[in-house]
mmCIF file of C-alpha atoms in Angstrom:
data_model
loop_
_atom_site.group_PDB
_atom_site.id
_atom_site.type_symbol
_atom_site.label_atom_id
_atom_site.label_comp_id
_atom_site.label_asym_id
_atom_site.label_seq_id
_atom_site.Cartn_x
_atom_site.Cartn_y
_atom_site.Cartn_z
ATOM 1 C CA MET A 21 43.617 0.807 20.558
ATOM 2 C CA CYS A 22 45.880 3.560 21.857
ATOM 3 C CA ASP A 23 47.085 3.542 25.502
ATOM 4 C CA THR A 24 47.880 7.260 25.512
ATOM 5 C CA CYS A 25 44.718 9.013 24.441
ATOM 6 C CA GLY A 26 42.147 6.263 23.937
ATOM 7 C CA CYS A 27 41.866 6.717 20.192
ATOM 8 C CA GLY A 28 40.586 3.563 18.578
ATOM 9 C CA ASP A 29 38.417 2.815 21.613
ATOM 10 C CA THR A 30 34.821 2.170 20.752
ATOM 11 C CA GLU A 31 31.712 3.488 22.424
ATOM 12 C CA LEU A 32 28.029 2.710 22.040
ATOM 13 C CA VAL A 33 26.264 5.595 20.376
ATOM 14 C CA PRO A 34 22.468 5.877 20.146
ATOM 15 C CA VAL A 35 21.297 7.296 16.813
ATOM 16 C CA GLU A 36 17.742 8.620 16.631
ATOM 17 C CA VAL A 37 16.132 7.972 13.221
ATOM 18 C CA HIS A 38 12.303 8.071 13.588
ATOM 19 C CA ASP A 39 11.664 7.477 9.914
ATOM 20 C CA ARG A 40 9.496 5.084 7.953
ATOM 21 C CA ILE A 41 11.253 1.798 7.237
ATOM 22 C CA LEU A 42 9.708 1.952 3.763
ATOM 23 C CA ALA A 43 10.975 5.499 3.154
ATOM 24 C CA ASP A 44 12.864 4.329 0.080
ATOM 25 C CA ASN A 45 9.663 2.875 -1.404
ATOM 26 C CA ASP A 46 7.794 6.084 -0.528
ATOM 27 C CA HIS A 47 10.424 8.100 -2.372
ATOM 28 C CA ARG A 48 10.102 5.938 -5.487
ATOM 29 C CA ALA A 49 6.298 6.150 -5.266
ATOM 30 C CA LEU A 50 6.525 9.928 -5.213
ATOM 31 C CA HIS A 51 8.678 9.755 -8.342
ATOM 32 C CA ASN A 52 6.063 7.535 -10.062
ATOM 33 C CA ARG A 53 3.275 9.936 -9.059
ATOM 34 C CA GLU A 54 5.192 12.882 -10.519
ATOM 35 C CA HIS A 55 5.632 10.908 -13.724
ATOM 36 C CA PHE A 56 1.881 10.159 -13.894
ATOM 37 C CA ASP A 57 1.025 13.795 -13.169
ATOM 38 C CA ARG A 58 3.392 15.086 -15.835
ATOM 39 C CA SER A 59 1.830 12.698 -18.349
ATOM 40 C CA GLY A 60 -1.743 13.573 -17.364
ATOM 41 C CA VAL A 61 -2.365 9.928 -16.436
ATOM 42 C CA PHE A 62 -4.766 8.965 -13.665
ATOM 43 C CA ALA A 63 -3.316 5.918 -11.873
ATOM 44 C CA ILE A 64 -5.438 3.438 -9.957
ATOM 45 C CA ASN A 65 -4.088 0.746 -7.646
ATOM 46 C CA LEU A 66 -6.637 -2.075 -7.896
ATOM 47 C CA MET A 67 -6.336 -4.536 -5.042
ATOM 48 C CA GLY A 68 -8.376 -7.500 -3.817
ATOM 49 C CA SER A 69 -8.317 -11.237 -3.142
ATOM 50 C CA PRO A 70 -7.435 -13.722 -5.870
ATOM 51 C CA GLY A 71 -10.647 -14.272 -7.817
ATOM 52 C CA SER A 72 -12.367 -11.102 -6.594
ATOM 53 C CA GLY A 73 -12.965 -10.022 -10.193
ATOM 54 C CA LYS A 74 -10.209 -7.451 -10.716
ATOM 55 C CA THR A 75 -9.393 -8.496 -14.283
ATOM 56 C CA ALA A 76 -13.083 -8.878 -15.192
ATOM 57 C CA LEU A 77 -13.729 -5.375 -13.864
ATOM 58 C CA LEU A 78 -11.016 -3.960 -16.131
ATOM 59 C CA GLU A 79 -12.334 -5.907 -19.124
ATOM 60 C CA ALA A 80 -15.823 -4.526 -18.459
ATOM 61 C CA THR A 81 -14.389 -1.024 -17.985
ATOM 62 C CA ALA A 82 -12.661 -1.202 -21.384
ATOM 63 C CA ARG A 83 -15.862 -2.440 -23.055
ATOM 64 C CA ALA A 84 -17.962 0.291 -21.470
ATOM 65 C CA PHE A 85 -15.516 3.142 -22.125
ATOM 66 C CA GLY A 86 -15.059 2.103 -25.760
ATOM 67 C CA ASP A 87 -13.058 4.770 -27.585
ATOM 68 C CA ARG A 88 -13.827 7.525 -25.099
ATOM 69 C CA TYR A 89 -10.694 7.006 -23.020
ATOM 70 C CA GLN A 90 -7.338 5.359 -23.558
ATOM 71 C CA LEU A 91 -6.543 2.754 -20.893
ATOM 72 C CA ALA A 92 -3.325 0.959 -20.001
ATOM 73 C CA ALA A 93 -2.555 -1.555 -17.295
ATOM 74 C CA VAL A 94 0.055 -3.594 -15.566
ATOM 75 C CA SER A 95 -0.813 -6.799 -13.717
ATOM 76 C CA GLY A 96 1.126 -8.329 -10.867
ATOM 77 C CA ASP A 97 1.067 -12.071 -10.408
ATOM 78 C CA LEU A 98 3.290 -14.648 -8.772
ATOM 79 C CA ALA A 99 3.339 -16.556 -12.062
ATOM 80 C CA THR A 100 1.841 -16.533 -15.584
ATOM 81 C CA ASP A 101 0.984 -13.746 -18.003
ATOM 82 C CA ASN A 102 -2.737 -14.703 -18.026
ATOM 83 C CA ASP A 103 -4.217 -11.450 -16.732
ATOM 84 C CA ALA A 104 -2.254 -9.219 -19.113
ATOM 85 C CA THR A 105 -3.195 -11.526 -21.996
ATOM 86 C CA ARG A 106 -6.874 -11.130 -21.072
ATOM 87 C CA LEU A 107 -6.517 -7.356 -20.772
ATOM 88 C CA ARG A 108 -4.739 -7.056 -24.127
ATOM 89 C CA ALA A 109 -7.542 -9.095 -25.705
ATOM 90 C CA ALA A 110 -9.947 -6.544 -24.210
ATOM 91 C CA GLY A 111 -8.011 -3.765 -25.944
ATOM 92 C CA ILE A 112 -5.981 -2.534 -22.961
ATOM 93 C CA PRO A 113 -2.211 -2.296 -23.643
ATOM 94 C CA SER A 114 -0.859 -4.262 -20.675
ATOM 95 C CA GLY A 115 2.298 -5.511 -19.121
ATOM 96 C CA THR A 116 2.944 -8.155 -16.502
ATOM 97 C CA ILE A 117 5.060 -7.990 -13.387
ATOM 98 C CA THR A 118 5.899 -11.527 -12.388
ATOM 99 C CA THR A 119 6.726 -11.289 -8.722
ATOM 100 C CA GLY A 120 7.912 -14.868 -8.165
ATOM 101 C CA SER A 121 7.368 -15.284 -4.448
ATOM 102 C CA ALA A 122 6.535 -11.665 -3.570
ATOM 103 C CA CYS A 123 2.976 -11.140 -2.393
ATOM 104 C CA HIS A 124 2.651 -7.491 -3.436
ATOM 105 C CA LEU A 125 3.850 -4.893 -5.914
ATOM 106 C CA ASP A 126 6.170 -2.117 -4.808
ATOM 107 C CA ALA A 127 7.039 1.266 -6.281
ATOM 108 C CA ARG A 128 10.295 0.048 -7.842
ATOM 109 C CA MET A 129 8.474 -2.692 -9.782
ATOM 110 C CA ILE A 130 5.997 -0.131 -11.114
ATOM 111 C CA HIS A 131 8.803 2.221 -12.087
ATOM 112 C CA ASN A 132 10.545 -0.532 -14.041
ATOM 113 C CA ALA A 133 7.289 -1.557 -15.740
ATOM 114 C CA LEU A 134 6.649 2.019 -16.834
ATOM 115 C CA HIS A 135 9.766 1.905 -19.039
ATOM 116 C CA ASP A 136 8.028 -0.668 -21.250
ATOM 117 C CA LEU A 137 4.605 0.993 -21.292
ATOM 118 C CA PRO A 138 4.300 4.194 -23.297
ATOM 119 C CA MET A 139 2.103 6.602 -21.339
ATOM 120 C CA LYS A 140 1.462 8.988 -24.217
ATOM 121 C CA ASP A 141 -2.272 9.686 -24.578
ATOM 122 C CA VAL A 142 -3.164 7.291 -21.746
ATOM 123 C CA ASP A 143 -6.035 8.579 -19.589
ATOM 124 C CA PHE A 144 -6.320 5.788 -17.018
ATOM 125 C CA PHE A 145 -3.515 3.513 -15.886
ATOM 126 C CA PHE A 146 -4.631 0.524 -13.829
ATOM 127 C CA ILE A 147 -2.204 -1.309 -11.593
ATOM 128 C CA GLU A 148 -3.790 -4.690 -10.986
ATOM 129 C CA ASN A 149 -2.039 -5.723 -7.804
ATOM 130 C CA VAL A 150 -1.225 -9.276 -6.721
ATOM 131 C CA GLY A 151 -4.351 -11.041 -5.448
ATOM 132 C CA ASN A 152 -3.977 -10.624 -1.694
ATOM 133 C CA LEU A 153 -5.970 -8.766 0.975
ATOM 134 C CA VAL A 154 -3.005 -7.976 3.234
ATOM 135 C CA CYS A 155 0.412 -7.176 1.791
ATOM 136 C CA PRO A 156 -0.365 -4.791 -1.111
ATOM 137 C CA ALA A 157 -2.031 -2.352 1.297
ATOM 138 C CA ILE A 158 1.176 -1.111 2.858
ATOM 139 C CA TYR A 159 3.121 -0.173 -0.288
ATOM 140 C CA ASP A 160 2.526 3.187 -1.935
ATOM 141 C CA LEU A 161 2.976 2.769 -5.693
ATOM 142 C CA GLY A 162 2.399 6.378 -6.736
ATOM 143 C CA GLN A 163 -1.293 5.849 -7.533
ATOM 144 C CA HIS A 164 -3.951 8.530 -7.275
ATOM 145 C CA LEU A 165 -6.678 6.183 -6.107
ATOM 146 C CA ASN A 166 -6.744 2.956 -4.079
ATOM 147 C CA VAL A 167 -9.596 0.705 -5.122
ATOM 148 C CA VAL A 168 -10.393 -2.628 -3.468
ATOM 149 C CA ALA A 169 -12.453 -5.180 -5.379
ATOM 150 C CA LEU A 170 -14.484 -7.324 -2.988
ATOM 151 C CA SER A 171 -16.717 -10.021 -4.446
ATOM 152 C CA VAL A 172 -20.048 -10.952 -2.862
ATOM 153 C CA THR A 173 -18.892 -14.580 -2.652
ATOM 154 C CA GLU A 174 -16.216 -13.596 -0.127
ATOM 155 C CA GLY A 175 -18.839 -12.934 2.539
ATOM 156 C CA ASP A 176 -19.773 -9.750 4.352
ATOM 157 C CA ASP A 177 -17.224 -9.965 7.181
ATOM 158 C CA LYS A 178 -14.121 -9.557 4.986
ATOM 159 C CA PRO A 179 -13.692 -5.849 5.834
ATOM 160 C CA LEU A 180 -13.584 -6.721 9.548
ATOM 161 C CA LYS A 181 -11.080 -9.523 8.957
ATOM 162 C CA TYR A 182 -8.773 -7.381 6.803
ATOM 163 C CA PRO A 183 -9.084 -3.881 8.278
ATOM 164 C CA VAL A 184 -5.669 -2.709 7.043
ATOM 165 C CA MET A 185 -6.600 -3.183 3.397
ATOM 166 C CA PHE A 186 -10.012 -1.540 3.676
ATOM 167 C CA ARG A 187 -8.702 1.385 5.703
ATOM 168 C CA ARG A 188 -6.373 2.178 2.791
ATOM 169 C CA ALA A 189 -9.162 2.049 0.215
ATOM 170 C CA ASP A 190 -10.581 5.230 -1.263
ATOM 171 C CA LEU A 191 -13.309 3.158 -2.838
ATOM 172 C CA VAL A 192 -14.555 -0.430 -2.534
ATOM 173 C CA VAL A 193 -16.102 -2.023 -5.597
ATOM 174 C CA LEU A 194 -18.466 -4.831 -4.648
ATOM 175 C CA THR A 195 -18.225 -7.229 -7.595
ATOM 176 C CA LYS A 196 -20.309 -10.151 -8.861
ATOM 177 C CA THR A 197 -23.585 -8.710 -7.577
ATOM 178 C CA ASP A 198 -25.393 -10.837 -10.206
ATOM 179 C CA LEU A 199 -24.708 -13.750 -7.812
ATOM 180 C CA LEU A 200 -26.524 -12.147 -4.861
ATOM 181 C CA PRO A 201 -29.813 -13.977 -5.566
ATOM 182 C CA VAL A 202 -28.091 -17.313 -4.864
ATOM 183 C CA LEU A 203 -26.291 -16.008 -1.748
ATOM 184 C CA PRO A 204 -29.087 -15.273 0.741
ATOM 185 C CA GLU A 205 -26.599 -15.073 3.628
ATOM 186 C CA VAL A 206 -24.746 -12.126 2.057
ATOM 187 C CA SER A 207 -26.251 -8.636 2.049
ATOM 188 C CA VAL A 208 -24.969 -5.357 0.658
ATOM 189 C CA LEU A 209 -26.158 -3.721 3.879
ATOM 190 C CA GLY A 210 -24.074 -6.154 5.956
ATOM 191 C CA ILE A 211 -20.983 -5.308 3.893
ATOM 192 C CA SER A 212 -21.690 -1.567 4.242
ATOM 193 C CA GLU A 213 -21.978 -1.907 8.017
ATOM 194 C CA ALA A 214 -18.706 -3.813 8.218
ATOM 195 C CA LEU A 215 -16.978 -1.217 6.026
ATOM 196 C CA ALA A 216 -18.142 1.618 8.290
ATOM 197 C CA LYS A 217 -16.120 0.054 11.115
ATOM 198 C CA VAL A 218 -12.844 0.010 9.184
ATOM 199 C CA MET A 219 -13.128 2.912 6.699
ATOM 200 C CA PRO A 220 -13.645 6.437 8.053
ATOM 201 C CA ARG A 221 -15.232 7.477 4.743
ATOM 202 C CA PRO A 222 -16.823 4.254 3.549
ATOM 203 C CA ARG A 223 -17.600 4.201 -0.168
ATOM 204 C CA LEU A 224 -19.109 1.094 -1.705
ATOM 205 C CA LEU A 225 -20.016 0.674 -5.374
ATOM 206 C CA PRO A 226 -21.946 -2.558 -6.037
ATOM 207 C CA LEU A 227 -21.682 -3.771 -9.629
ATOM 208 C CA SER A 228 -21.629 -6.765 -11.898
ATOM 209 C CA SER A 229 -18.948 -6.870 -14.575
ATOM 210 C CA ARG A 230 -20.937 -9.654 -16.234
ATOM 211 C CA SER A 231 -24.349 -7.985 -16.491
ATOM 212 C CA GLY A 232 -23.043 -4.418 -16.520
ATOM 213 C CA GLU A 233 -25.384 -3.401 -13.706
ATOM 214 C CA GLY A 234 -23.825 -0.646 -11.603
ATOM 215 C CA LEU A 235 -20.944 -0.162 -14.051
ATOM 216 C CA GLU A 236 -22.057 3.339 -14.991
ATOM 217 C CA ALA A 237 -21.464 4.572 -11.418
ATOM 218 C CA TRP A 238 -17.924 3.150 -11.548
ATOM 219 C CA LEU A 239 -17.181 4.899 -14.855
ATOM 220 C CA SER A 240 -18.589 8.166 -13.484
ATOM 221 C CA GLU A 241 -16.391 7.825 -10.422
ATOM 222 C CA LEU A 242 -13.280 7.359 -12.579
ATOM 223 C CA THR A 243 -14.059 10.336 -14.823
ATOM 224 C CA ARG A 244 -14.981 12.476 -11.819
ATOM 225 C CA GLN A 245 -11.654 11.726 -10.089
ATOM 226 C CA ARG A 246 -9.455 12.031 -13.169
ATOM 227 C CA PRO A 247 -9.431 15.819 -13.683
ATOM 228 C CA LYS A 248 -7.105 16.113 -10.674
ATOM 229 C CA SER A 249 -4.226 14.523 -12.569
ATOM 230 C CA VAL A 250 -5.092 16.271 -15.823
ATOM 231 C CA ALA A 251 -5.014 19.600 -13.990
ATOM 232 C CA ALA A 252 -1.590 18.691 -12.608
ATOM 233 C CA ALA A 253 -0.354 17.986 -16.162
ATOM 234 C CA ASP A 254 -1.759 21.283 -17.430
ATOM 235 C CA LEU A 255 -0.013 23.085 -14.619
ATOM 236 C CA GLN A 256 3.277 21.430 -15.549
ATOM 237 C CA GLY A 257 2.760 22.454 -19.187
ATOM 238 C CA ALA A 258 1.985 26.037 -18.242
ATOM 239 C CA ASN A 259 5.092 26.353 -16.113
ATOM 240 C CA PRO A 260 7.880 24.511 -17.925
ATOM 241 C CA GLY A 261 10.922 23.866 -15.802
ATOM 242 C CA MET B 129 5.010 -12.434 3.990
ATOM 243 C CA HIS B 130 5.925 -8.849 3.181
ATOM 244 C CA GLU B 131 7.677 -8.852 6.565
ATOM 245 C CA TYR B 132 10.732 -10.204 4.735
ATOM 246 C CA SER B 133 10.804 -7.230 2.386
ATOM 247 C CA ILE B 134 10.359 -4.859 5.330
ATOM 248 C CA VAL B 135 13.298 -6.477 7.113
ATOM 249 C CA GLY B 136 15.338 -6.105 3.915
ATOM 250 C CA ALA B 137 14.562 -2.379 3.873
ATOM 251 C CA LEU B 138 15.264 -2.108 7.611
ATOM 252 C CA ILE B 139 18.691 -3.738 7.414
ATOM 253 C CA GLU B 140 19.628 -1.616 4.391
ATOM 254 C CA ARG B 141 18.685 1.566 6.257
ATOM 255 C CA VAL B 142 20.645 0.484 9.347
ATOM 256 C CA ARG B 143 23.646 -0.319 7.116
ATOM 257 C CA ALA B 144 23.497 3.157 5.550
ATOM 258 C CA GLU B 145 23.179 4.922 8.927
ATOM 259 C CA ALA B 146 26.064 2.890 10.372
ATOM 260 C CA ALA B 147 28.270 3.519 7.334
ATOM 261 C CA GLU B 148 27.622 7.255 7.534
ATOM 262 C CA ARG B 149 28.958 7.292 11.089
ATOM 263 C CA GLY B 150 31.774 4.814 10.525
ATOM 264 C CA ALA B 151 30.283 2.347 13.000
ATOM 265 C CA SER B 152 31.998 -1.002 13.321
ATOM 266 C CA SER B 153 28.893 -2.841 14.463
ATOM 267 C CA VAL B 154 25.323 -2.366 15.611
ATOM 268 C CA SER B 155 24.150 -3.647 18.982
ATOM 269 C CA ARG B 156 20.466 -2.854 19.014
ATOM 270 C CA VAL B 157 17.668 -1.653 16.737
ATOM 271 C CA TRP B 158 14.315 -0.247 17.893
ATOM 272 C CA VAL B 159 11.246 -0.236 15.670
ATOM 273 C CA SER B 160 7.600 0.745 16.195
ATOM 274 C CA ILE B 161 4.848 -1.271 14.546
ATOM 275 C CA GLY B 162 1.256 -0.101 14.642
ATOM 276 C CA GLU B 163 -1.698 -2.396 15.143
ATOM 277 C CA LEU B 164 -3.124 -1.281 11.771
ATOM 278 C CA ALA B 165 0.182 -1.194 9.896
ATOM 279 C CA GLY B 166 -0.415 -4.570 8.291
ATOM 280 C CA VAL B 167 2.814 -5.956 9.720
ATOM 281 C CA ASP B 168 2.809 -8.984 12.012
ATOM 282 C CA PRO B 169 5.397 -8.257 14.738
ATOM 283 C CA GLU B 170 6.146 -11.951 15.318
ATOM 284 C CA LEU B 171 6.717 -12.584 11.627
ATOM 285 C CA LEU B 172 8.865 -9.458 11.521
ATOM 286 C CA VAL B 173 11.098 -10.846 14.285
ATOM 287 C CA THR B 174 11.281 -14.234 12.540
ATOM 288 C CA ALA B 175 12.232 -12.538 9.276
ATOM 289 C CA TYR B 176 14.826 -10.426 11.085
ATOM 290 C CA GLU B 177 16.402 -13.469 12.758
ATOM 291 C CA THR B 178 16.634 -15.126 9.344
ATOM 292 C CA PHE B 179 18.028 -12.196 7.407
ATOM 293 C CA ARG B 180 20.416 -10.553 9.848
ATOM 294 C CA GLU B 181 23.171 -13.173 9.431
ATOM 295 C CA HIS B 182 26.205 -11.778 7.639
ATOM 296 C CA THR B 183 24.826 -8.227 7.776
ATOM 297 C CA ILE B 184 25.611 -5.191 9.937
ATOM 298 C CA CYS B 185 22.720 -6.368 12.164
ATOM 299 C CA GLU B 186 24.241 -9.779 12.840
ATOM 300 C CA LYS B 187 24.746 -9.049 16.551
ATOM 301 C CA ALA B 188 21.957 -6.499 16.939
ATOM 302 C CA GLU B 189 18.924 -7.264 19.027
ATOM 303 C CA LEU B 190 15.592 -6.098 17.581
ATOM 304 C CA SER B 191 13.182 -4.345 19.960
ATOM 305 C CA VAL B 192 9.621 -3.981 18.705
ATOM 306 C CA ASN B 193 7.361 -1.335 20.209
ATOM 307 C CA HIS B 194 3.703 -2.237 19.591
ATOM 308 C CA VAL B 195 1.466 0.781 18.991
ATOM 309 C CA SER B 196 -2.285 0.420 19.511
ATOM 310 C CA ALA B 197 -4.765 1.836 17.018
ATOM 311 C CA ARG B 198 -6.452 5.001 18.297
ATOM 312 C CA TRP B 199 -9.237 6.707 16.342
ATOM 313 C CA GLN B 200 -10.500 10.136 17.211
ATOM 314 C CA CYS B 201 -12.905 12.755 15.887
ATOM 315 C CA PRO B 202 -10.778 15.500 14.265
ATOM 316 C CA SER B 203 -13.286 18.219 15.174
ATOM 317 C CA CYS B 204 -14.240 17.481 18.778
ATOM 318 C CA ALA B 205 -11.418 15.050 19.733
ATOM 319 C CA ARG B 206 -13.854 12.455 21.014
ATOM 320 C CA GLY B 207 -12.358 8.937 20.933
ATOM 321 C CA ILE B 208 -14.024 6.190 18.898
ATOM 322 C CA ALA B 209 -14.832 2.948 20.726
ATOM 323 C CA ASP B 210 -13.604 -0.425 19.463
ATOM 324 C CA ASP B 211 -15.933 -2.089 16.963
ATOM 325 C CA ALA B 212 -17.903 1.139 16.450
ATOM 326 C CA PRO B 213 -18.382 2.866 13.089
ATOM 327 C CA LEU B 214 -15.455 5.196 12.349
ATOM 328 C CA CYS B 215 -17.344 8.456 12.640
ATOM 329 C CA CYS B 216 -17.996 10.708 15.589
ATOM 330 C CA PRO B 217 -21.126 9.678 17.523
ATOM 331 C CA ASP B 218 -21.701 13.369 18.374
ATOM 332 C CA CYS B 219 -20.990 15.261 15.157
ATOM 333 C CA SER B 220 -20.720 12.450 12.514
ATOM 334 C CA THR B 221 -17.313 13.704 11.312
ATOM 335 C CA PRO B 222 -15.228 10.859 9.816
ATOM 336 C CA ALA B 223 -12.704 9.677 12.416
ATOM 337 C CA ARG B 224 -8.965 10.135 12.033
ATOM 338 C CA LEU B 225 -6.359 7.514 12.927
ATOM 339 C CA MET B 226 -4.166 9.178 15.569
ATOM 340 C CA SER B 227 -1.787 6.256 15.989
ATOM 341 C CA GLY B 228 -1.504 2.648 14.924
ATOM 342 C CA ASP B 229 -0.199 2.671 11.344
ATOM 343 C CA GLU B 230 3.498 3.098 12.183
ATOM 344 C CA ILE B 231 6.238 1.092 10.468
ATOM 345 C CA LEU B 232 9.097 3.090 11.906
ATOM 346 C CA LEU B 233 12.790 2.713 12.500
ATOM 347 C CA GLU B 234 13.133 4.624 15.772
ATOM 348 C CA ARG B 235 16.690 4.247 17.000
ATOM 349 C CA ILE B 236 19.930 2.397 16.377
ATOM 350 C CA GLU B 237 22.616 1.746 18.948
ATOM 351 C CA MET B 238 25.954 1.396 17.208
ATOM 352 C CA GLU B 239 29.581 0.921 18.152
ATOM 353 C CA VAL B 240 31.669 3.834 16.949
ATOM 354 C CA SER B 241 35.480 4.162 17.244
ATOM 355 C CA HIS B 242 37.098 7.302 18.632
ATOM 356 C CA VAL B 243 39.419 8.938 16.155
#
């Protein structure tokens, strides 16, 4: 500290930031989205509780699509490679992100996983998030569509209990509807009413991955949404650089 | 417990802002957390208390501004009542969230030396 002019003195300075704390993640997500768009890949962030039927939905999707579309996936889990093993057995090239203790996937993890997954000729890329109805909702991964799998066994008040997750959803897939006959206390109408209180544009697709009932509407939804990313890829091709 | 990863991102951002201005320390950090942000403010504070040791935030108090969720009709601006369907009761337009999903770093108070 200087006695003559005060140089070296410190003062408290307020610095206004007003930016998202997760701005770095948002930036990486944007990068992922650009990568998907350039490759003509439609990316879906599939979220839901553990056991909600996310992996079974992807297995059923692969069976139903057959050779019509090329799928790829990455699964996030705290431990094990089980989901990716199941998906590979179903014919979906898949990777695993083992998160250890982390309860969600973030954009950096997806970016790193993409290095090991060739995207050439892939039409749909599914990101099977960590089973959790809270944390995954707040991280943008670069997806084009947020889908939440909700199973009928979870009860019809789940949307009201986890409003953050359902608000983020573009589409809710109600899984395991083949079990509805043994669950008289659960109704599709009750779930729809709960969704309307947390989703401004509630969209519910009831289906059973086991019986295949309702699956056609899910496939139609995917193919209807996909042209957006294909158009983006065409645009990139038409205007190189 | 994604609050820990949010605190990690927060401290990193504060470190970068402080470094850019040559600050010797940080005395206070203000954040805004929305009711529908999916972040528990109490857990955020707990995570912050745990992680700030040996970082630029070691002596910095964390102030959390809680922001309530407010839904409104984007066409006629009518507010949506709590526990009501999220569409306008007058014109059925899907409601828009006007506030309540913030996870924001608002302000940092830092100690800067005169040159």
